[in-house]
Coordinates of C-alpha atoms in Angstrom, one line a residue:
M1 CA 26.0 15.0 8.2
E2 CA 22.6 16.3 9.4
K3 CA 20.3 14.5 11.8
K4 CA 16.5 14.8 11.5
L5 CA 13.5 13.5 13.5
L6 CA 11.6 11.6 10.8
L7 CA 8.7 9.1 10.4
G8 CA 9.8 6.0 8.6
D9 CA 7.9 7.2 5.5
E10 CA 9.6 10.6 5.7
A11 CA 13.0 8.9 6.1
I12 CA 12.3 7.0 2.8
A13 CA 11.3 10.2 1.1
Q14 CA 14.3 12.2 2.3
A15 CA 16.6 9.3 1.3
A16 CA 15.1 9.3 -2.2
I17 CA 15.6 13.1 -2.5
D18 CA 19.2 12.8 -1.2
A19 CA 19.9 9.8 -3.6
G20 CA 19.2 12.0 -6.6
V21 CA 15.7 10.7 -7.5
S22 CA 14.1 12.4 -10.5
G23 CA 10.6 11.1 -10.2
V24 CA 8.3 9.9 -7.4
Y25 CA 4.9 8.4 -8.4
A26 CA 2.2 6.9 -6.1
Y27 CA -1.5 6.4 -5.4
P28 CA -2.4 7.4 -1.8
G29 CA -2.9 4.5 0.6
T30 CA -2.2 4.1 4.3
P31 CA 0.5 3.5 5.5
S32 CA 2.5 4.7 2.5
T33 CA 0.9 8.1 1.8
E34 CA 3.3 10.3 3.8
I35 CA 6.2 9.4 1.4
M36 CA 4.7 11.3 -1.5
E37 CA 3.4 14.2 0.7
Y38 CA 6.9 14.7 2.1
V39 CA 8.5 14.7 -1.3
Q40 CA 5.8 17.1 -2.7
A41 CA 6.6 19.5 0.2
S42 CA 10.3 19.5 -0.6
P43 CA 11.9 22.5 -2.4
A44 CA 13.1 20.2 -5.2
A45 CA 9.5 19.1 -6.0
R46 CA 8.1 22.6 -5.6
S47 CA 10.6 23.9 -8.1
G48 CA 9.9 21.0 -10.5
T49 CA 13.4 19.6 -10.2
I50 CA 11.8 16.4 -9.0
K51 CA 8.5 15.2 -10.6
A52 CA 6.2 14.1 -7.8
Y53 CA 2.5 13.6 -8.3
W54 CA -0.4 11.2 -7.5
S55 CA -1.1 8.8 -10.3
A56 CA -4.6 7.5 -11.3
N57 CA -3.7 4.2 -9.7
E58 CA -0.7 2.1 -8.7
K59 CA -0.3 0.4 -12.1
T60 CA 0.0 3.8 -13.9
A61 CA 2.4 4.9 -11.1
M62 CA 4.5 1.8 -11.6
E63 CA 4.6 2.2 -15.4
T64 CA 5.4 5.9 -15.2
A65 CA 8.4 5.1 -12.9
L66 CA 9.5 2.4 -15.3
G67 CA 9.4 5.0 -18.1
M68 CA 11.6 7.4 -16.1
S69 CA 14.0 4.5 -15.4
Y70 CA 14.1 3.7 -19.2
A71 CA 15.2 7.3 -19.7
G72 CA 18.2 6.7 -17.4
K73 CA 16.9 8.6 -14.3
R74 CA 16.2 7.4 -10.8
A75 CA 12.5 6.8 -9.9
L76 CA 10.6 5.8 -6.8
V77 CA 7.1 4.3 -6.9
C78 CA 5.2 4.0 -3.6
M79 CA 2.0 2.1 -2.7
K80 CA 0.4 0.2 0.1
H81 CA 0.5 -3.6 -0.1
V82 CA -2.9 -4.1 -1.8
G83 CA -1.8 -1.5 -4.3
L84 CA 0.9 -3.9 -5.4
N85 CA -1.9 -6.2 -6.6
V86 CA -3.1 -3.4 -8.9
A87 CA 0.5 -2.8 -10.1
A88 CA 1.4 -6.5 -10.3
D89 CA 1.3 -6.8 -14.1
A90 CA 3.8 -3.9 -14.6
F91 CA 5.8 -4.9 -11.5
I92 CA 6.4 -8.5 -12.6
N93 CA 7.2 -7.5 -16.1
A94 CA 9.6 -4.8 -14.9
A95 CA 11.8 -7.6 -13.5
I96 CA 12.1 -8.9 -17.0
T97 CA 12.6 -5.6 -18.8
G98 CA 15.1 -4.7 -16.1
A99 CA 15.9 -1.1 -15.1
N100 CA 18.2 1.5 -16.7
G101 CA 18.1 4.4 -14.2
G102 CA 17.7 3.2 -10.6
L103 CA 14.1 2.0 -10.0
V104 CA 12.9 1.4 -6.4
V105 CA 9.4 0.0 -5.6
L106 CA 8.2 0.8 -2.0
A107 CA 5.4 -1.4 -0.7
A108 CA 4.0 -0.6 2.7
D109 CA 2.4 -3.7 4.3
D110 CA -0.3 -3.4 7.0
P111 CA -0.2 -6.5 9.3
S112 CA -3.2 -6.4 11.7
M113 CA -5.1 -4.6 9.0
H114 CA -5.2 -1.3 10.8
S115 CA -6.7 0.3 7.7
S116 CA -6.7 -2.4 5.0
Q117 CA -8.9 -5.3 3.8
N118 CA -6.1 -7.9 4.2
E119 CA -2.5 -8.2 5.5
Q120 CA -0.8 -9.8 2.6
D121 CA 3.0 -9.9 2.6
S122 CA 4.7 -8.1 -0.3
R123 CA 7.9 -10.1 0.2
F124 CA 6.1 -12.9 -1.8
Y125 CA 5.7 -10.5 -4.7
G126 CA 9.4 -9.7 -4.7
K127 CA 10.3 -13.4 -4.5
F128 CA 7.7 -14.2 -7.3
A129 CA 9.3 -11.5 -9.5
L130 CA 12.8 -12.7 -8.7
M131 CA 13.7 -9.2 -7.5
P132 CA 16.0 -8.2 -4.7
I133 CA 14.1 -7.3 -1.6
L134 CA 15.1 -5.0 1.3
E135 CA 13.4 -4.9 4.7
P136 CA 14.6 -2.2 7.1
S137 CA 14.5 -2.8 10.9
N138 CA 14.3 0.9 11.9
Q139 CA 14.1 4.4 10.4
Q140 CA 17.8 4.9 10.0
Q141 CA 18.1 1.7 8.0
A142 CA 15.1 2.7 6.0
Y143 CA 17.0 5.8 5.0
D144 CA 20.2 3.9 4.3
M145 CA 18.5 1.2 2.3
V146 CA 16.8 3.6 -0.1
R147 CA 20.1 5.1 -1.0
Y148 CA 21.6 1.6 -1.4
A149 CA 18.6 0.4 -3.3
F150 CA 19.2 2.9 -6.1
D151 CA 22.8 1.9 -6.4
L152 CA 21.9 -1.8 -6.3
S153 CA 19.2 -1.3 -9.0
E154 CA 21.6 0.4 -11.3
S155 CA 24.4 -2.1 -10.7
L156 CA 22.1 -5.1 -11.3
A157 CA 20.0 -3.3 -13.9
L158 CA 16.9 -4.5 -12.0
P159 CA 14.1 -2.9 -10.0
V160 CA 14.5 -3.3 -6.2
L161 CA 11.5 -3.8 -3.8
I162 CA 11.6 -2.3 -0.4
R163 CA 9.1 -3.7 2.0
I164 CA 8.1 -1.8 5.2
T165 CA 5.2 -2.2 7.7
T166 CA 2.8 0.2 9.4
R167 CA 4.7 0.4 12.7
L168 CA 7.9 1.5 10.9
A169 CA 6.1 3.8 8.5
H170 CA 4.3 5.7 11.2
S171 CA 6.8 5.9 14.1
R172 CA 9.5 8.6 14.4
A173 CA 13.2 8.4 15.2
G174 CA 16.4 10.4 14.6
V175 CA 17.9 9.8 11.2
A176 CA 21.4 10.8 10.1
T177 CA 21.3 11.9 6.5
A178 CA 24.0 11.7 3.9
P179 CA 25.2 14.4 1.4
P180 CA 22.8 14.8 -1.5
R181 CA 23.8 13.4 -4.9
P182 CA 23.0 14.9 -8.3
Q183 CA 20.4 13.4 -10.5
N184 CA 21.3 11.1 -13.4
E185 CA 21.8 12.6 -16.9
L186 CA 19.3 11.5 -19.5
K187 CA 20.6 8.2 -21.0
L188 CA 18.8 5.6 -23.1
P189 CA 19.4 1.9 -22.5
A190 CA 22.4 0.4 -24.3
N191 CA 20.1 -2.3 -25.7
L192 CA 17.1 -0.5 -27.2
R193 CA 15.2 -3.8 -27.3
Q194 CA 15.6 -4.3 -23.5
F195 CA 12.1 -3.0 -22.8
V196 CA 10.4 -4.8 -25.7
L197 CA 8.8 -7.9 -24.3
L198 CA 8.0 -9.6 -27.5
P199 CA 8.2 -13.4 -26.7
A200 CA 11.5 -13.9 -28.5
I201 CA 13.1 -11.0 -26.6
A202 CA 11.3 -11.8 -23.3
R203 CA 12.7 -15.3 -23.3
V204 CA 16.2 -13.9 -23.5
Q205 CA 15.5 -11.3 -20.9
Y206 CA 14.0 -13.9 -18.5
R207 CA 17.1 -16.1 -18.8
D208 CA 19.2 -13.1 -18.0
L209 CA 17.0 -12.5 -14.9
L210 CA 17.5 -16.2 -13.9
A211 CA 21.2 -15.9 -14.4
K212 CA 21.4 -12.9 -12.1
Q213 CA 20.0 -14.8 -9.1
E214 CA 23.3 -16.2 -7.9
H215 CA 24.7 -12.7 -8.0
L216 CA 21.7 -11.5 -6.0
R217 CA 22.4 -14.2 -3.4
N218 CA 26.0 -13.1 -3.1
R219 CA 25.0 -9.4 -2.7
S220 CA 22.5 -10.4 0.0
L221 CA 25.3 -12.4 1.8
N222 CA 28.0 -9.7 1.6
D223 CA 26.4 -6.2 1.4
G224 CA 25.9 -5.9 5.1
F225 CA 22.2 -5.8 5.7
N226 CA 22.1 -9.5 6.8
E227 CA 24.1 -10.0 10.0
Y228 CA 25.0 -13.0 12.1
L229 CA 25.1 -11.9 15.7
D230 CA 26.6 -14.7 17.8
G231 CA 25.4 -15.5 21.3
P232 CA 26.6 -18.0 24.0
D233 CA 23.3 -19.8 24.5
K234 CA 22.9 -22.3 21.6
K235 CA 19.7 -23.8 22.8
L236 CA 17.9 -21.4 20.5
G237 CA 18.8 -19.6 17.3
I238 CA 16.6 -16.7 16.2
I239 CA 16.0 -15.4 12.7
A240 CA 14.6 -11.8 13.0
C241 CA 13.4 -10.1 9.8
G242 CA 13.1 -6.4 9.4
L243 CA 11.3 -4.6 12.2
A244 CA 11.0 -7.9 14.2
F245 CA 14.7 -7.4 15.2
N246 CA 13.6 -4.3 17.2
Y247 CA 10.9 -6.2 19.0
L248 CA 13.5 -8.8 19.9
I249 CA 16.2 -6.6 21.3
E250 CA 13.6 -4.5 23.3
N251 CA 13.3 -7.6 25.6
F252 CA 16.9 -7.6 26.7
E253 CA 18.9 -5.2 28.7
S254 CA 21.1 -3.1 26.5
G255 CA 19.7 -5.0 23.5
V256 CA 22.1 -7.8 24.0
V257 CA 20.4 -11.2 23.1
P258 CA 22.0 -14.3 24.7
Y259 CA 21.1 -16.4 21.7
P260 CA 22.7 -16.4 18.2
V261 CA 20.6 -14.1 16.0
L262 CA 20.4 -13.9 12.2
K263 CA 19.2 -10.4 11.4
I264 CA 17.6 -10.3 8.0
G265 CA 17.3 -7.1 6.0
Q266 CA 17.9 -8.3 2.4
Y267 CA 16.6 -11.1 0.3
P268 CA 17.1 -13.7 -1.3
L269 CA 17.9 -15.3 2.1
P270 CA 21.6 -15.7 2.8
I271 CA 21.5 -19.5 2.8
E272 CA 25.0 -19.9 4.2
L273 CA 24.1 -17.9 7.3
V274 CA 20.8 -19.8 7.8
R275 CA 22.7 -23.1 7.6
R276 CA 25.2 -21.9 10.1
L277 CA 22.5 -20.9 12.6
Y278 CA 20.7 -24.3 12.0
A279 CA 23.9 -26.2 12.6
E280 CA 25.0 -24.4 15.7
C281 CA 21.6 -24.2 17.6
E282 CA 19.3 -26.8 19.0
A283 CA 16.1 -25.1 17.8
I284 CA 15.1 -22.1 15.6
L285 CA 12.6 -19.3 16.3
V286 CA 11.6 -17.2 13.3
L287 CA 10.3 -13.7 13.9
E288 CA 8.7 -12.0 10.9
D289 CA 5.9 -9.6 10.4
G290 CA 3.3 -10.7 7.9
Y291 CA 3.2 -14.2 6.4
P292 CA 5.5 -17.1 7.7
M293 CA 7.6 -16.9 4.5
V294 CA 11.0 -17.6 6.0
E295 CA 9.6 -20.1 8.4
E296 CA 8.0 -22.1 5.6
L297 CA 11.3 -22.1 3.7
L298 CA 13.1 -23.5 6.8
R299 CA 10.5 -26.2 7.3
G300 CA 10.3 -27.2 3.7
L301 CA 8.4 -30.3 2.6
L302 CA 10.4 -32.5 4.9
Q303 CA 11.3 -31.6 8.5
L304 CA 15.1 -31.8 8.9
G305 CA 14.9 -32.8 12.6
K306 CA 15.3 -29.7 14.7
P307 CA 12.3 -27.8 15.9
V308 CA 11.4 -24.6 14.0
H309 CA 9.1 -22.3 15.9
G310 CA 7.2 -19.3 14.7
R311 CA 3.7 -18.5 13.4
L312 CA 3.0 -22.0 12.0
D313 CA 3.4 -23.9 15.3
G314 CA 1.6 -21.4 17.5
A315 CA 4.7 -19.9 19.2
L316 CA 3.5 -16.7 17.6
P317 CA 0.0 -15.7 16.4
R318 CA -0.7 -16.7 12.8
D319 CA -2.1 -13.3 12.0
G320 CA -1.5 -9.7 13.1
E321 CA 1.6 -7.6 13.6
L322 CA 4.3 -8.7 16.1
N323 CA 5.2 -6.7 19.2
P324 CA 7.8 -7.0 22.0
V325 CA 5.3 -8.8 24.3
L326 CA 4.5 -11.5 21.7
V327 CA 8.2 -12.0 21.1
A328 CA 8.8 -12.3 24.8
H329 CA 6.1 -14.9 25.1
A330 CA 7.6 -16.9 22.3
L331 CA 11.0 -16.8 24.1
G332 CA 9.4 -18.1 27.3
M333 CA 10.0 -14.9 29.1
E334 CA 7.7 -13.4 31.7
T335 CA 5.4 -10.8 30.2
H336 CA 3.5 -8.0 31.8
R337 CA 0.1 -6.8 30.8
G338 CA -1.5 -3.5 31.7
Q339 CA -4.7 -3.2 33.7
A340 CA -8.0 -4.3 32.0
V341 CA -10.0 -1.7 30.3
P342 CA -12.8 -0.5 32.6
A343 CA -16.4 -1.3 31.6
I344 CA -17.2 2.4 31.5
V345 CA -14.9 2.8 28.4
K346 CA -17.1 2.1 25.4
A347 CA -15.9 1.0 22.0
R348 CA -15.9 3.9 19.5
P349 CA -16.0 2.4 16.0
P350 CA -15.1 4.7 13.1
R351 CA -17.9 6.6 11.5
L352 CA -18.5 9.2 8.8
C353 CA -17.6 12.7 9.8
D354 CA -20.4 15.0 11.0
G355 CA -21.7 16.9 8.0
C356 CA -20.3 14.4 5.5
A357 CA -22.1 14.5 2.2
H358 CA -22.1 10.7 2.0
T359 CA -24.5 10.5 4.9
D360 CA -27.2 12.4 3.0
A361 CA -26.5 10.4 -0.2
F362 CA -27.0 7.1 1.6
L363 CA -30.1 8.3 3.5
A364 CA -31.6 9.1 0.1
L365 CA -30.5 5.8 -1.4
N366 CA -31.8 3.8 1.6
E367 CA -35.3 5.4 1.3
A368 CA -35.4 4.8 -2.5
L369 CA -34.5 1.1 -2.0
Q370 CA -37.1 0.5 0.7
A371 CA -39.5 -1.1 -1.8
Y372 CA -36.9 -3.6 -3.0
G373 CA -35.5 -4.7 0.3
R374 CA -31.9 -4.8 1.6
G375 CA -28.7 -6.5 0.2
R376 CA -28.5 -4.7 -3.2
V377 CA -25.8 -2.2 -2.8
F378 CA -22.2 -3.1 -3.8
S379 CA -19.7 -0.6 -2.4
D380 CA -16.1 0.2 -3.1
I381 CA -13.2 1.3 -0.9
G382 CA -13.2 4.8 0.6
C383 CA -14.7 6.8 3.5
Y384 CA -18.2 5.8 2.3
T385 CA -17.4 2.2 3.2
L386 CA -18.2 3.3 6.8
S387 CA -21.8 3.4 5.7
A388 CA -21.9 -0.3 6.2
L389 CA -22.1 0.4 10.0
E390 CA -24.9 1.7 12.1
P391 CA -26.9 3.9 11.7
L392 CA -26.9 3.8 7.9
E393 CA -26.1 0.1 7.2
A394 CA -26.4 1.1 3.5
I395 CA -23.9 -1.1 1.7
N396 CA -23.3 -4.8 1.3
S397 CA -19.8 -5.3 -0.1
C398 CA -16.2 -4.0 0.1
V399 CA -13.7 -6.2 -1.7
D400 CA -11.1 -4.3 -3.8
M401 CA -10.7 -1.0 -5.6
G402 CA -13.2 -0.9 -8.5
A403 CA -15.2 -4.0 -7.5
S404 CA -18.4 -2.2 -6.8
I405 CA -19.5 -1.7 -10.4
T406 CA -18.4 -5.1 -11.7
M407 CA -20.0 -6.9 -8.7
A408 CA -23.3 -5.1 -9.4
I409 CA -23.1 -6.3 -13.0
G410 CA -22.7 -9.9 -11.9
A411 CA -25.5 -9.5 -9.4
A412 CA -27.8 -8.1 -12.1
D413 CA -26.8 -10.9 -14.4
A414 CA -27.9 -13.3 -11.6
G415 CA -31.3 -11.6 -11.5
L416 CA -30.8 -9.3 -8.5
V417 CA -32.4 -6.2 -10.2
P418 CA -32.1 -3.4 -9.3
A419 CA -28.5 -3.6 -8.3
V420 CA -26.6 -0.5 -7.1
A421 CA -22.9 0.3 -7.1
A422 CA -21.4 3.0 -4.8
I423 CA -18.0 4.3 -5.6
G424 CA -16.0 7.4 -4.8
D425 CA -14.7 9.8 -7.5
S426 CA -11.1 9.0 -7.0
T427 CA -11.7 5.2 -6.9
F428 CA -13.8 5.6 -10.0
T429 CA -10.8 6.8 -12.0
H430 CA -8.5 4.4 -10.1
S431 CA -10.2 1.3 -11.4
G432 CA -14.0 1.8 -11.8
M433 CA -14.1 3.2 -15.3
T434 CA -13.4 -0.1 -17.0
G435 CA -16.2 -1.7 -15.0
L436 CA -18.6 1.0 -16.2
L437 CA -17.5 0.4 -19.8
D438 CA -18.4 -3.3 -19.2
A439 CA -21.8 -2.2 -17.9
V440 CA -22.5 0.0 -20.9
N441 CA -21.4 -2.7 -23.4
N442 CA -23.7 -5.2 -21.6
N443 CA -26.5 -2.7 -21.1
S444 CA -26.6 -4.0 -17.5
P445 CA -29.6 -2.8 -15.4
I446 CA -27.5 -1.2 -12.7
T447 CA -27.5 2.2 -11.0
V448 CA -24.0 3.6 -10.2
L449 CA -23.6 6.2 -7.5
I450 CA -20.3 8.1 -8.0
L451 CA -19.9 9.8 -4.6
D452 CA -18.0 12.9 -5.7
N453 CA -16.4 14.8 -2.7
S454 CA -13.8 16.4 -5.0
T455 CA -10.8 14.7 -3.3
T456 CA -9.3 11.4 -2.1
G457 CA -10.9 11.8 1.3
M458 CA -10.0 8.6 3.1
T459 CA -6.2 9.2 2.9
G460 CA -6.3 12.8 3.9
G461 CA -7.5 14.9 1.0
Q462 CA -5.1 14.3 -1.9
S463 CA -6.0 15.3 -5.4
S464 CA -8.6 13.3 -7.3
A465 CA -7.9 12.4 -10.9
A466 CA -11.7 12.6 -11.5
F467 CA -11.9 16.3 -10.4
G468 CA -14.3 18.2 -12.7
K469 CA -14.5 15.3 -15.2
V470 CA -16.9 12.7 -13.8
E471 CA -19.8 13.5 -16.1
D472 CA -17.5 13.8 -19.2
I473 CA -15.9 10.4 -18.4
C474 CA -19.3 8.7 -18.0
R475 CA -20.5 10.2 -21.3
G476 CA -17.3 9.2 -23.0
L477 CA -17.8 5.6 -21.8
G478 CA -21.3 5.5 -23.3
V479 CA -23.7 6.3 -20.5
H480 CA -26.7 8.0 -22.1
E481 CA -27.0 11.7 -21.2
D482 CA -30.6 11.2 -20.0
H483 CA -29.4 8.8 -17.2
I484 CA -26.6 10.9 -15.8
H485 CA -27.8 13.0 -12.8
V486 CA -25.8 15.3 -10.5
L487 CA -27.4 15.6 -7.0
K488 CA -26.7 18.0 -4.2
P489 CA -26.6 15.7 -1.1
L490 CA -28.2 18.0 1.5
R491 CA -31.2 17.4 3.7
K492 CA -33.2 20.2 2.1
H493 CA -32.9 18.3 -1.3
H494 CA -33.7 14.9 0.2
E495 CA -37.1 14.3 -1.3
E496 CA -35.9 15.4 -4.7
N497 CA -32.9 13.2 -4.5
V498 CA -35.0 10.2 -3.5
A499 CA -37.3 10.7 -6.4
I500 CA -34.4 10.8 -8.9
I501 CA -32.8 7.6 -7.5
K502 CA -36.2 5.8 -7.5
K503 CA -36.7 6.7 -11.1
E504 CA -33.3 5.4 -12.1
L505 CA -33.7 2.2 -10.1
E506 CA -36.6 1.4 -12.4
Y507 CA -34.6 2.0 -15.6
Q508 CA -33.5 -1.2 -17.3
G509 CA -30.1 0.0 -18.3
V510 CA -27.0 1.8 -17.0
S511 CA -27.6 5.0 -15.0
V512 CA -25.1 7.1 -13.1
I513 CA -26.1 9.4 -10.2
I514 CA -23.4 11.7 -8.9
P515 CA -24.0 13.1 -5.4
R516 CA -21.6 16.0 -5.3
R517 CA -20.5 18.0 -2.3
E518 CA -17.0 18.8 -1.2
C519 CA -15.5 16.8 1.7
V520 CA -16.2 18.6 5.0
Q521 CA -12.6 18.1 6.1
T522 CA -11.0 19.6 3.0
L523 CA -13.6 22.4 3.0
N524 CA -12.8 23.2 6.7
R525 CA -9.1 23.2 5.9
K526 CA -9.5 25.7 3.1
V527 CA -11.6 27.9 5.4
R528 CA -8.9 27.8 8.1
E529 CA -6.2 28.6 5.6
K530 CA -8.1 31.6 4.2
A531 CA -8.7 32.9 7.7
K532 CA -5.1 32.6 8.5
A533 CA -4.1 34.3 5.3
R534 CA -6.4 37.2 6.1
Q535 CA -5.0 37.5 9.6
E536 CA -1.4 37.6 8.2
Q537 CA -2.4 40.4 5.7
Q538 CA -3.9 42.6 8.5

């Protein structure tokens, strides 16, 4: 057994490698990105023994992983929580097709929205899909659960969802690893109709999925990730889900809690253990990151008499991630706060990097739009979303991946002409292309800026599926050659760029403007690597 100091994300990646995974598929998104990066850096991935690459979006990643499972091999698909919305169609249907080789879906939630547009709780998706869900409480359990999840997936012939949160993904701890296992041999499903969801077949498969639920509950009760930890003080019983268990025990010396605690790491909920806690204790406190999913189940439509505390009654905040101080407050314990931040410390909101090409692109756009007034630029999700802030204040929306072009179409339909969409090159191939096809089919009077920095900049410079292909894709989708322009977003070209944008704003059809200059971060990284290589050769 070897022990390694790993991030939660890295523990998941190492576990997948050790569990004999054959394919890892993902789209970058904080806080899940490091899983793929760790796998890609492994000798197994570098040699091609494990297929590991960024997909165009989370749906294609999910479907690719499903295909590997169909072929009998183990697959891991990773995404942040909002990515599960993109993959939802394939994810829900995968519960009905079932799995052949082990199929594990990793969703990394972001309570408190550190780098996300919402803090949705992926456990609801697992419950909705009738899938087993695992929720680790620390890095070691994250490692152990991945290995277990592949076995569980193959024994149930179902995908398994693992849900983590930002704090676990991005904190580091010692992790004891297990001996690596070989990959599965190629093996087709015994039932070659299993993955054919024609209605007559899907009805049978869905009944099979329903029939497995009792077995899922038994596994949840008996497989060891749900524990009843008794305590002498029965005035309160605590249900602690996933990482919340760590926040709880940090408040007690040696981690010994005087109250009975039901530690939850696997769903469906172990009803028998919940009933025991409810029967033995005078009140219940539910600790869970994300939505009050367990708390709502306990309350039900009818209150059963005993108080249930948590996010719904104000014992804990309704939003944001938990921490040991919030848990202590909910327990009625004394809490200590640090000193107030001195007035001299000023807020430092995020901003575009110095030298970023997006700054020059938006300066040109702002000037071109002066004659029309503000409120016409529909943006997407990426580094360029920071242009909503001072000093640029260039964009007016940020909703979901791909929404910029389609929102601009709707605004133009409403009469807001010209309407402009701003989208990054990676986001364009993630989910913007279909919107552009709609615009072409409708001949919508919109101007689309595809901000091409040749990478997926916001998440650290991963490869972009659009690299070197943006103009070809736009032509292929039907944008007329005369209305596709590539700009060099530099100050010395400012007047020229403003003139081109002005001309296309007047055009009563679809035009695409591509400001193209490499991300300064990836460019600087390449320069440093070249310099280092030269030094090593000398």
